[in-house]
Short mmCIF file of C-alpha atoms (C1' of nucleotides) in Angstrom, two decimals:
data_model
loop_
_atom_site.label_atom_id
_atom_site.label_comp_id
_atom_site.label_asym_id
_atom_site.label_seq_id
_atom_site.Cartn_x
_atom_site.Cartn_y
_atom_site.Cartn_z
CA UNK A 133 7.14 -11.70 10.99
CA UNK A 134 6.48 -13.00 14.38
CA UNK A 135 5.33 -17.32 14.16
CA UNK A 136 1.64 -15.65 15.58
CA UNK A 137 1.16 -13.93 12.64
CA UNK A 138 2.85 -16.00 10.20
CA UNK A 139 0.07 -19.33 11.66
CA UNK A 140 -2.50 -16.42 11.12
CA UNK A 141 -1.75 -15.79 7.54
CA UNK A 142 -1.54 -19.64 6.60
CA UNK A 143 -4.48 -20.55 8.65
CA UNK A 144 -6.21 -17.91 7.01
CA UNK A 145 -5.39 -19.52 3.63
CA UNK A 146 -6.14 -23.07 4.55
CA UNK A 147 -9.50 -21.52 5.88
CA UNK A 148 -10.40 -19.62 2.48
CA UNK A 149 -9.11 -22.62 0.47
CA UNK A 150 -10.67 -25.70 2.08
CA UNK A 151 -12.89 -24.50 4.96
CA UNK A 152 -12.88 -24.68 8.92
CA UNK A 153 -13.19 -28.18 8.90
CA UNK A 154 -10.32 -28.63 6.44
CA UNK A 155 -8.04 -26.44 8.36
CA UNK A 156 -6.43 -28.40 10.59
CA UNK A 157 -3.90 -27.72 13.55
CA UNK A 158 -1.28 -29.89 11.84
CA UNK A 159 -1.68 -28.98 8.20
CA UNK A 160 -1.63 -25.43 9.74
CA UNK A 161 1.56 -26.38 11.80
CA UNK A 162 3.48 -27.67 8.75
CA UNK A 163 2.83 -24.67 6.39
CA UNK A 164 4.61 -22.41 8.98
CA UNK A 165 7.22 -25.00 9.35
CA UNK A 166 6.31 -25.82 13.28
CA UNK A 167 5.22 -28.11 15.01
CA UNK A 168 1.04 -28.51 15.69
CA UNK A 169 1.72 -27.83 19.22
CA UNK A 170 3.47 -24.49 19.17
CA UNK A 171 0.28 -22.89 17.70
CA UNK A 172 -1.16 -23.85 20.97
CA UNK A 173 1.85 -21.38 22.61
CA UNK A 174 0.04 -18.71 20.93
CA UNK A 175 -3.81 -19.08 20.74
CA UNK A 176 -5.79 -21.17 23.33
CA UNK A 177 -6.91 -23.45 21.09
CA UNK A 178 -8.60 -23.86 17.46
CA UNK A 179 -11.65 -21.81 18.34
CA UNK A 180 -9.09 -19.08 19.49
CA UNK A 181 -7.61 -19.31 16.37
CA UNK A 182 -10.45 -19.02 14.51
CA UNK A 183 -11.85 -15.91 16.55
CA UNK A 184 -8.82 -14.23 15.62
CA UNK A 185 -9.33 -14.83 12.03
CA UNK A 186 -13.06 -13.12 12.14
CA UNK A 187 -11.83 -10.11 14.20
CA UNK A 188 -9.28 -9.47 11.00
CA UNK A 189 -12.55 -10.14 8.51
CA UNK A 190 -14.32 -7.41 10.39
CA UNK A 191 -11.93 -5.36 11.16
CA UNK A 192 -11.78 -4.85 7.40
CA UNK A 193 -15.21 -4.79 6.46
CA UNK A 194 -15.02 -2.23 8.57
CA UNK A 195 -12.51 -0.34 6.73
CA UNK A 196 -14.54 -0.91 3.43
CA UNK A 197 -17.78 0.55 4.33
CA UNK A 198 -16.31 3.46 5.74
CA UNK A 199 -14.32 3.95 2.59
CA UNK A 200 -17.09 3.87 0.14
CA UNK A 201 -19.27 6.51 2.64
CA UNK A 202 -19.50 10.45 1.34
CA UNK A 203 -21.14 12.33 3.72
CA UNK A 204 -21.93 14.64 1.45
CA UNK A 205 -24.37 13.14 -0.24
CA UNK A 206 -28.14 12.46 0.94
CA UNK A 207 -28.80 10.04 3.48
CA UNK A 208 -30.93 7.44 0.86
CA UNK A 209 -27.74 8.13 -1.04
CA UNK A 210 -25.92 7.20 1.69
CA UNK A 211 -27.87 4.52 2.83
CA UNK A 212 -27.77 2.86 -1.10
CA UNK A 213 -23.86 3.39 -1.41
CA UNK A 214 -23.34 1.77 2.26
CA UNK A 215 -25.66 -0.86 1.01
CA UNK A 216 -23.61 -1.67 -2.30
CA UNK A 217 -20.63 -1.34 -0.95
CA UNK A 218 -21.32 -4.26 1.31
CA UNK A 219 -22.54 -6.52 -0.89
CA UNK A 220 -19.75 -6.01 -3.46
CA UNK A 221 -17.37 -6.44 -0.64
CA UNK A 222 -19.45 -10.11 0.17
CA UNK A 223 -19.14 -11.06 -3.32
CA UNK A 224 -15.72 -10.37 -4.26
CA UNK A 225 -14.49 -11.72 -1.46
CA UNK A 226 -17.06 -14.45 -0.33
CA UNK A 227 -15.01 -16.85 1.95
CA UNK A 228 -13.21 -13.67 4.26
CA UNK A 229 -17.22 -12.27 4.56
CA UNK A 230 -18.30 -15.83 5.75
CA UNK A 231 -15.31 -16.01 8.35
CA UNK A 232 -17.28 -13.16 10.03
CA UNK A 233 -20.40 -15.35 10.81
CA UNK A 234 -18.32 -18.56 11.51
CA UNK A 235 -18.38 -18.33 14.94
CA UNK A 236 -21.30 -17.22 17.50
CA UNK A 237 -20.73 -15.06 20.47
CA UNK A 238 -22.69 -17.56 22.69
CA UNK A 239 -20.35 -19.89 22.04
CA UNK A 240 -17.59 -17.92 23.14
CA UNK A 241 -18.83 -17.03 27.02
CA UNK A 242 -15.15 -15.18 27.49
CA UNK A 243 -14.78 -13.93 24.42
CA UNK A 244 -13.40 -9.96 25.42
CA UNK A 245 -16.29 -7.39 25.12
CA UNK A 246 -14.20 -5.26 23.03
CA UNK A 247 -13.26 -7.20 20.09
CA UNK A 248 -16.99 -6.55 19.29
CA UNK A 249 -16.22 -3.19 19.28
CA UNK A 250 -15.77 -3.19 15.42
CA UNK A 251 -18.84 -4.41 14.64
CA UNK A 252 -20.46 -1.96 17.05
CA UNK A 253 -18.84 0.86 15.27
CA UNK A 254 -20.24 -0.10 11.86
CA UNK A 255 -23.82 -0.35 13.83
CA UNK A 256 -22.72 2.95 14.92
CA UNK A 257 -22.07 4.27 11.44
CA UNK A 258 -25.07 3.35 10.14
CA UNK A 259 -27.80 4.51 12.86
CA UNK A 260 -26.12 7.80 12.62
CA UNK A 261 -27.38 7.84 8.80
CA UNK A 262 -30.78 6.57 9.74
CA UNK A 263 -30.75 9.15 12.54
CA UNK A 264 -29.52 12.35 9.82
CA UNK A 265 -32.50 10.90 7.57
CA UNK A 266 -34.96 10.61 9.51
CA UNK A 267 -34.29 14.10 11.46
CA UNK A 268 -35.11 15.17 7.43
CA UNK A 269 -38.64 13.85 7.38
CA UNK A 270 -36.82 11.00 4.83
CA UNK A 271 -36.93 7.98 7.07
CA UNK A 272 -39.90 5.92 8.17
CA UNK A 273 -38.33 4.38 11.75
CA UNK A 274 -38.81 4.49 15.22
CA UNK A 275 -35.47 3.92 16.37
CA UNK A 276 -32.64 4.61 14.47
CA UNK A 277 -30.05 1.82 16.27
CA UNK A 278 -33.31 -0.90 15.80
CA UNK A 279 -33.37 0.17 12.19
CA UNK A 280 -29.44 -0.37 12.16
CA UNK A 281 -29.69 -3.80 12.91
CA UNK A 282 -32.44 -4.36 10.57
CA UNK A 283 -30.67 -2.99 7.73
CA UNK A 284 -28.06 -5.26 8.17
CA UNK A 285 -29.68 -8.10 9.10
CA UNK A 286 -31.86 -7.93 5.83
CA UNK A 287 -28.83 -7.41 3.46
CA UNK A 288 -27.07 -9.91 5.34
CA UNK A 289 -29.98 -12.50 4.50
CA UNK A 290 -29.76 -11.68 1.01
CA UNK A 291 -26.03 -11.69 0.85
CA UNK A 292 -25.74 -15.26 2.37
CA UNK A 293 -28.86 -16.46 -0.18
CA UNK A 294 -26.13 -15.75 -3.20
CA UNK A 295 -23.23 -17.03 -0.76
CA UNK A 296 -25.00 -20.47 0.09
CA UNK A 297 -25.47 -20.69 -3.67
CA UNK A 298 -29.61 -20.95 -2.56
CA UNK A 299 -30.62 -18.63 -5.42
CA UNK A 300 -33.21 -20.15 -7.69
CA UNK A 301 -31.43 -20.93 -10.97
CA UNK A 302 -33.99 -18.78 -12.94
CA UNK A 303 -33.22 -15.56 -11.52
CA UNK A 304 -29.81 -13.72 -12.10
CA UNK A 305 -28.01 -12.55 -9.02
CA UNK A 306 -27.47 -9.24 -10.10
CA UNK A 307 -31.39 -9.39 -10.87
CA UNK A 308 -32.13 -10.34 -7.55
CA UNK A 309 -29.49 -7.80 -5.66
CA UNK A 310 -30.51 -4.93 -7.38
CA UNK A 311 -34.39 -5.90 -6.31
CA UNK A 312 -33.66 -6.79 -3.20
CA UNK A 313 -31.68 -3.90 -2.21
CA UNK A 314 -34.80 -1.79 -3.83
CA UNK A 315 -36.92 -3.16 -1.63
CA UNK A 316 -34.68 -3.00 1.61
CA UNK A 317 -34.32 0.58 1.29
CA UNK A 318 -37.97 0.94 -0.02
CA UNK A 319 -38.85 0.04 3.91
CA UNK A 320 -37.27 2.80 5.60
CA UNK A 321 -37.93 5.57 3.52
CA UNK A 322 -41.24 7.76 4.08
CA UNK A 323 -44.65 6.80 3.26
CA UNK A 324 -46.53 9.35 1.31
CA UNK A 325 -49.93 7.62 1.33
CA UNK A 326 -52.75 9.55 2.76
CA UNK A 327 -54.47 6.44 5.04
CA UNK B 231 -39.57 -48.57 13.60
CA UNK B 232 -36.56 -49.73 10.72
CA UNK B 233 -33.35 -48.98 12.10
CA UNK B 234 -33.18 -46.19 9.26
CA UNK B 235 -35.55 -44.34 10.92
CA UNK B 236 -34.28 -44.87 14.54
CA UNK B 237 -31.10 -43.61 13.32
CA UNK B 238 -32.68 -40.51 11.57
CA UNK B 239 -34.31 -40.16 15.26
CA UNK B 240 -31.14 -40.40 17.27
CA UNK B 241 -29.00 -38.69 14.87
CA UNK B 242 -31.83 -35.39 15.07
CA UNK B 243 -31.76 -35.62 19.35
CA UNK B 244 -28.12 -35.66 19.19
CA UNK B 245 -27.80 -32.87 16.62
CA UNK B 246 -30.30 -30.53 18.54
CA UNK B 247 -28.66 -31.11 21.86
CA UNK B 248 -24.72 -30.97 20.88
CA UNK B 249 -24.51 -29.80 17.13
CA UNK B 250 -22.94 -31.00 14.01
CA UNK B 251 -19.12 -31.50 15.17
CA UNK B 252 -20.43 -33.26 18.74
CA UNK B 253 -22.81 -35.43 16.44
CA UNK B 254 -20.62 -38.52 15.74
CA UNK B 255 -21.20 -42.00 14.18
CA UNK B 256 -19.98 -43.46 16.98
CA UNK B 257 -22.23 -41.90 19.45
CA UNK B 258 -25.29 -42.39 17.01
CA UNK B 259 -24.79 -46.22 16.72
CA UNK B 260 -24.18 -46.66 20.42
CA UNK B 261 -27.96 -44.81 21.15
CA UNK B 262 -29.38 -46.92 18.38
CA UNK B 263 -27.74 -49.95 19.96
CA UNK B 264 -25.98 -51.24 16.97
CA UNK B 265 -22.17 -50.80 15.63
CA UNK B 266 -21.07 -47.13 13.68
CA UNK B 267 -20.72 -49.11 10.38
CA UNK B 268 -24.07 -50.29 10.29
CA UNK B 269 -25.14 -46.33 9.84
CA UNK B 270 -23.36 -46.74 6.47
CA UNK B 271 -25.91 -49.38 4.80
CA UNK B 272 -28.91 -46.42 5.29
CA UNK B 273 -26.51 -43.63 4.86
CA UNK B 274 -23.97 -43.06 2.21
CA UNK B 275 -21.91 -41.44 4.86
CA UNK B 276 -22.34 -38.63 7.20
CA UNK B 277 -23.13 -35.65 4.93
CA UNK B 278 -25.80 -37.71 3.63
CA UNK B 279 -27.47 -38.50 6.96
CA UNK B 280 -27.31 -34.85 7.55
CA UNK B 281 -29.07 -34.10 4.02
CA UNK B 282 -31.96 -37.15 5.74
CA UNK B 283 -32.18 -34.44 8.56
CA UNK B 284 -32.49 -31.45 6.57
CA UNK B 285 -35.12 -32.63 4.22
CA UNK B 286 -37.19 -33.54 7.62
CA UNK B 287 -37.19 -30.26 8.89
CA UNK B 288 -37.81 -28.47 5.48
CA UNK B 289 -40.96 -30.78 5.37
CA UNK B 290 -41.68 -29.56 8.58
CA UNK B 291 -41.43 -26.25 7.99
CA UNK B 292 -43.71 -25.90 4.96
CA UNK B 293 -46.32 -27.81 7.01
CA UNK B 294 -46.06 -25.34 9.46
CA UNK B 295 -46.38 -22.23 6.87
CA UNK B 296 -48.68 -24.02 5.09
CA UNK B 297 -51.25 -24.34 8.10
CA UNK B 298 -50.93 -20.89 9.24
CA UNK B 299 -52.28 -19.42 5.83
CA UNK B 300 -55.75 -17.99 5.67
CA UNK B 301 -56.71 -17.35 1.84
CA UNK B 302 -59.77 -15.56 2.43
CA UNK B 303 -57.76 -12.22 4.11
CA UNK B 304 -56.26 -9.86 1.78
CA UNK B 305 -52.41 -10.25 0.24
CA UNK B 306 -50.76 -7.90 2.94
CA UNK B 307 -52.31 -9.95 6.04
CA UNK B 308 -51.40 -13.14 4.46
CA UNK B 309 -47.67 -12.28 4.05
CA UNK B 310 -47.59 -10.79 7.40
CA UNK B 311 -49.00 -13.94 9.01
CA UNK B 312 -47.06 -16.10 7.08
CA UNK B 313 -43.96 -13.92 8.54
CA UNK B 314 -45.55 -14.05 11.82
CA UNK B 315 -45.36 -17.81 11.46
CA UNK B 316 -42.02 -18.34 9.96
CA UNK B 317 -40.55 -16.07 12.94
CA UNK B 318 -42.37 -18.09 15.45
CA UNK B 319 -41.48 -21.29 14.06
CA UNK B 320 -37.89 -20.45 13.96
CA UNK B 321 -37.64 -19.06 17.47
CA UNK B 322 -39.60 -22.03 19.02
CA UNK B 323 -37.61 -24.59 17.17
CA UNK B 324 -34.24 -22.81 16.96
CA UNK B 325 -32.21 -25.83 16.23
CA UNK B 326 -34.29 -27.57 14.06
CA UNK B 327 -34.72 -23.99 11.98
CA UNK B 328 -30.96 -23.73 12.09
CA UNK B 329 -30.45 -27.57 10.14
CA UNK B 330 -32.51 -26.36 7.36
CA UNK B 331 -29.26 -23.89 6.70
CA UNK B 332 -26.58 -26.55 7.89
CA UNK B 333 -26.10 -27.63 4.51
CA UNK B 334 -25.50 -25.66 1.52
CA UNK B 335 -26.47 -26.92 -2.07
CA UNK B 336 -22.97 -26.24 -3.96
CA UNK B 337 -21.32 -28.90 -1.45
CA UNK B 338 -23.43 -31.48 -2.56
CA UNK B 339 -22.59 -31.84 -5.87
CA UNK B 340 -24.82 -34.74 -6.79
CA UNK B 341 -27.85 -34.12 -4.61
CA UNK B 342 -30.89 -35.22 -6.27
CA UNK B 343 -33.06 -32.44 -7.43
CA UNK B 344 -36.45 -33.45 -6.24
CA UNK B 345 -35.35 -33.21 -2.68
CA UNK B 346 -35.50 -29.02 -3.21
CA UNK B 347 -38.81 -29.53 -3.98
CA UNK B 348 -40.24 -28.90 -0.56
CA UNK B 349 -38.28 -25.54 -0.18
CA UNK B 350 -39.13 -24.41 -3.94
CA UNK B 351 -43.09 -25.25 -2.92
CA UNK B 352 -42.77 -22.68 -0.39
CA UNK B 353 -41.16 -20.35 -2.57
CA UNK B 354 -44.16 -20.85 -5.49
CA UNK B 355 -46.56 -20.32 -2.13
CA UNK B 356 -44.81 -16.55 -1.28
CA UNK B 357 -45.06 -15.91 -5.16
CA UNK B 358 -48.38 -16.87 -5.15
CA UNK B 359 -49.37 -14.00 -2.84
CA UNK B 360 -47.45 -11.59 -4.02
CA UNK B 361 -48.66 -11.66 -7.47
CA UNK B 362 -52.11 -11.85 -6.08
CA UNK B 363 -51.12 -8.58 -4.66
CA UNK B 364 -49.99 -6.92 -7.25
CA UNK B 365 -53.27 -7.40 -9.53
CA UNK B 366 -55.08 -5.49 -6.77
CA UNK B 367 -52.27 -3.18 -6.98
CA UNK B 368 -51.18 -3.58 -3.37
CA UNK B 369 -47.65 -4.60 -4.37
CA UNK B 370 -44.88 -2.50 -5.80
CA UNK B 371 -42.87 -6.05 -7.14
CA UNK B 372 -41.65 -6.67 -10.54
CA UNK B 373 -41.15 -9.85 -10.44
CA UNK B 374 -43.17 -12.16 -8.00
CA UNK B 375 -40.99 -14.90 -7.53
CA UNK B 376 -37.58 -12.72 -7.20
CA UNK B 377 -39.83 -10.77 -4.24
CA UNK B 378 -40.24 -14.18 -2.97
CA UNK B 379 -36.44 -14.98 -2.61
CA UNK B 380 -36.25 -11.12 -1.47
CA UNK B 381 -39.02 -11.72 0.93
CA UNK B 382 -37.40 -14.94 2.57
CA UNK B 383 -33.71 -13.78 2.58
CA UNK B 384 -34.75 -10.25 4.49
CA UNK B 385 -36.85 -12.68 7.38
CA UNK B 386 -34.32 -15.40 7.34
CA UNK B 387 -31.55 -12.62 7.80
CA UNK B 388 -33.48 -11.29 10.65
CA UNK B 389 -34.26 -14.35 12.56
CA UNK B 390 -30.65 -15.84 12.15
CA UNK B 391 -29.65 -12.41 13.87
CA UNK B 392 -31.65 -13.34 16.94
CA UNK B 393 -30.21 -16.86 16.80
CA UNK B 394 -26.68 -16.36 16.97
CA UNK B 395 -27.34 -13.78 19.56
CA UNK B 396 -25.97 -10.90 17.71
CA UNK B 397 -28.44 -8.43 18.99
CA UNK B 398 -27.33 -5.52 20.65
CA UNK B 399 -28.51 -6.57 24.28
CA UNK B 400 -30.05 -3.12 24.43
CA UNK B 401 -32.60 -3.81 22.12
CA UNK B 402 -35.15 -6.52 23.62
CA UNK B 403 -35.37 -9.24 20.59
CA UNK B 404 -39.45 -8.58 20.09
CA UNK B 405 -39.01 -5.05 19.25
CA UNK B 406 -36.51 -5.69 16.53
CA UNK B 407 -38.65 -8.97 15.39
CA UNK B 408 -41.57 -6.56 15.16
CA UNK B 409 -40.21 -3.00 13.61
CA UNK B 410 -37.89 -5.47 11.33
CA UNK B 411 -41.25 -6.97 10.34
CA UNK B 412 -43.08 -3.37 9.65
CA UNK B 413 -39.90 -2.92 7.32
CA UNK B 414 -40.01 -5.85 5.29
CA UNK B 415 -43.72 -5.21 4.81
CA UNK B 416 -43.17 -1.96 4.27
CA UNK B 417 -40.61 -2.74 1.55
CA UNK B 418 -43.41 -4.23 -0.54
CA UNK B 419 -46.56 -2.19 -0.54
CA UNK B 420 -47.31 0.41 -2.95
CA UNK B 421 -45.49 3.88 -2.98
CA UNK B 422 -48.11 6.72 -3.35
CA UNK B 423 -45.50 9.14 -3.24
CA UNK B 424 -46.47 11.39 -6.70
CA UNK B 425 -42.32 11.99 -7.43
"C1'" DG C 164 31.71 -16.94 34.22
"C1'" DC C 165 28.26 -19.61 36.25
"C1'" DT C 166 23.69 -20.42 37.36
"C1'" DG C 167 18.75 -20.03 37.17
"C1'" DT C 168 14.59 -18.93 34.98
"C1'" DG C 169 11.41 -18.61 31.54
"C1'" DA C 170 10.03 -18.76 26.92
"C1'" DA C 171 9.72 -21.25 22.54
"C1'" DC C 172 9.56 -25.37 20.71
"C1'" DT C 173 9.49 -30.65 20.12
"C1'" DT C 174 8.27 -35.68 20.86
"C1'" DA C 175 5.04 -38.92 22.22
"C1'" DA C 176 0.87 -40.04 23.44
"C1'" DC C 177 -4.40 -40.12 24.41
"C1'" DA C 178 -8.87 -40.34 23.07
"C1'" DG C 179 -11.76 -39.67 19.64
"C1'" DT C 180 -13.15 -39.02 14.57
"C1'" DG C 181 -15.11 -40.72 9.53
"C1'" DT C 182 -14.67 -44.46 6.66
"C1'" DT C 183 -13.57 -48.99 4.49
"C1'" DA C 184 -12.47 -53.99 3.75
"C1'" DA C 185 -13.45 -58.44 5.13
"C1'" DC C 186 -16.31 -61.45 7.21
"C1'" DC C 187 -20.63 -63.73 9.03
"C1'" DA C 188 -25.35 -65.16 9.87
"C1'" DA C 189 -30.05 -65.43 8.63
"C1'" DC C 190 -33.73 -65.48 5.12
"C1'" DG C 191 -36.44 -66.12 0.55
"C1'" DG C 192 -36.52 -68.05 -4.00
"C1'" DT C 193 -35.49 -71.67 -7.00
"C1'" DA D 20 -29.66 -78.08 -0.90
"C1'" DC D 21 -27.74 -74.28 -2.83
"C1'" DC D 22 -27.36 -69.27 -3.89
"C1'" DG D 23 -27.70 -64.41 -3.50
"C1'" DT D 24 -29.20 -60.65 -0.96
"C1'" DT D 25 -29.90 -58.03 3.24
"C1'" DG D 26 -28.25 -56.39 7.57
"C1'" DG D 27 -25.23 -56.72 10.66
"C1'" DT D 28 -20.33 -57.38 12.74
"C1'" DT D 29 -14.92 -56.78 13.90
"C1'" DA D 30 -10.65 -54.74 12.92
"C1'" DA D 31 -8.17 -51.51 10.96
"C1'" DC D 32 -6.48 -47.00 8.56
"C1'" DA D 33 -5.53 -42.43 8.52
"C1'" DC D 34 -6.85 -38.66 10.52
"C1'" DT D 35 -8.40 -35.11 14.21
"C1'" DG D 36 -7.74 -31.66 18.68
"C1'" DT D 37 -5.30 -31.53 22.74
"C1'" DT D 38 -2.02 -32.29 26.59
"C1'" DA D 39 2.00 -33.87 29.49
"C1'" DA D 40 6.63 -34.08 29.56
"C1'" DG D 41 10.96 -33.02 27.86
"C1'" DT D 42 14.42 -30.14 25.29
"C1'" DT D 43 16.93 -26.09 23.70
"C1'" DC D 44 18.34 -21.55 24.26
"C1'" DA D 45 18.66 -16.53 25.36
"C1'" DC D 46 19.23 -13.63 28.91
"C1'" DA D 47 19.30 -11.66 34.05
"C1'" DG D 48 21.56 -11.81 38.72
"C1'" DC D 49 25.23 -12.76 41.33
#
DNA sequence: GCTGTGAACTTAACAGTGTTAACCAACGGT
DNA sequence: ACCGTTGGTTAACACTGTTAAGTTCACAGC
């Protein structure tokens, strides 16, 4: 294993363990048995470091919703599956989701165009469902790539209320989830209603 | 003004302009024109000037919601002004919006209940409506309050998109603020679908 | 076989961080 | 006149990210 990957795999665990703040250059250093300075042979600096870290997080988030998806089934189906299949992935494995949302592309003015590319994809993905429902007279949207962004953005917001632990203490999680995600989806589909 | 509260002051104008990590004791007490440790006889340490800040823009926040509520127009309107508001107040204040989030609850182990008042007021306020709306049979909710958590998470997911600039640049930010708003609505009124 | 070059790595240091212990000076109450 | 509290200080500790300079070492060209 090459000393780039090996600082990726104990930054990574430092990161999941104790947070970005806790990881630090030296603790990192000494895990792999190095010296703080060589990391800097091999990523720019921490925020480098770090942006490396969130590609890997997406890059398998990726991997997960495509996965769980069966295009055989009907695009609500679809929609619900993609939609579970996301949150379990949030939940079971909390800190790698989070990594994903650590850093923000305006802080990263050079940050290469393509490593967004995964995230695009899964945008991708999911306005092609959107655009297969709504081509059925199922869907409710104007434009499918908008609606792609919403989607996620809403389940994102719930996701991160569980996450950030924000959750009144009343209500169960799996209470809320299952509500919330019934009323997520309950905004795309079709309105019936004469007026 | 007590030094308290010219810290508070400094602390905020330093956090807006430079963030968290940039925010440091050091340059706080310089601005205030008094020595780092001094911050420590109003603050128990950082994270707890931090919490000062947070609480102050929570306040501010459910002043802000608070105002912009009209009880005299039906359930729907109210809930999409109150979005309306929330959106607006977040993309006008942007940093401020984003301290509210800066700290999460779990890392502060022994932070005094009360203080989640303000935040749980606005969450009684969104309930409030929506069970008003479902007696006239507007709303398709089970629960009120969980709808009000659902409610909150969707719009907070969707503004926090716009802030860290995740939007595709294709999309121009007030058409996804405004079809992501006919969604969430949408979520939330009654079905008249008959199957 | 010798030399030169470049890569990988280290040591030492800089400037800055949060935080604490010890001290001091002024004020109000007794 | 003393005493305790309040609000401030200085000096220091143990860190942090980052860089400049130096070292070791494998390998290419002659």
């Amino acid at each position: 294993m090459s000393l780039r990957e090996e600082i990726l795999d104990v930054s990574k665990e430092l990161l999941l363990k104790h947070g970005f703040s806790k990881m630090s250059m030296r603790k990192i250093a000494k895990k792999a048995n190095v010296t703080a300075t060589s990391i800097y042979l091999h990523f720019k600096n921490k925020d480098d470091l770090l942006l490396a870290l969130v590609e890997e997080s997406i890059a398998k988030l990726n991997l997960v919703l495509r996965n769980s998806l069966d295009e055989s089934v009907s695009p609500v189906a679809q929609l619900e599956s993609l939609a579970d299949a996301y949150v379990d992935y949030a939940l079971e494995n909390p800190q790698e989701y989070e990594i994903i949302y650590m850093v923000r592309p305006e802080e990263m003015p050079k940050y290469p165009r393509e490593k967004f590319q995964q995230v695009r994809q899964i945008y991708e993905l999911l306005a092609g469902i959107i655009r297969k429902g709504q081509e059925q007279q199922l869907f409710d949207v104007e434009d499918p790539l908008v609606s792609a962004y919403t989607l996620w953005a809403q389940i994102h917001g719930v996701v991160s209320v569980i996450l950030g632990k924000r959750l009144d203490t009343r209500i169960p999680n799996e209470r809320f989830l299952s509500l919330a995600k019934d009323h997520i989806i309950q905004g795309f589909i079709i309105q019936k209603t004469p007026a």
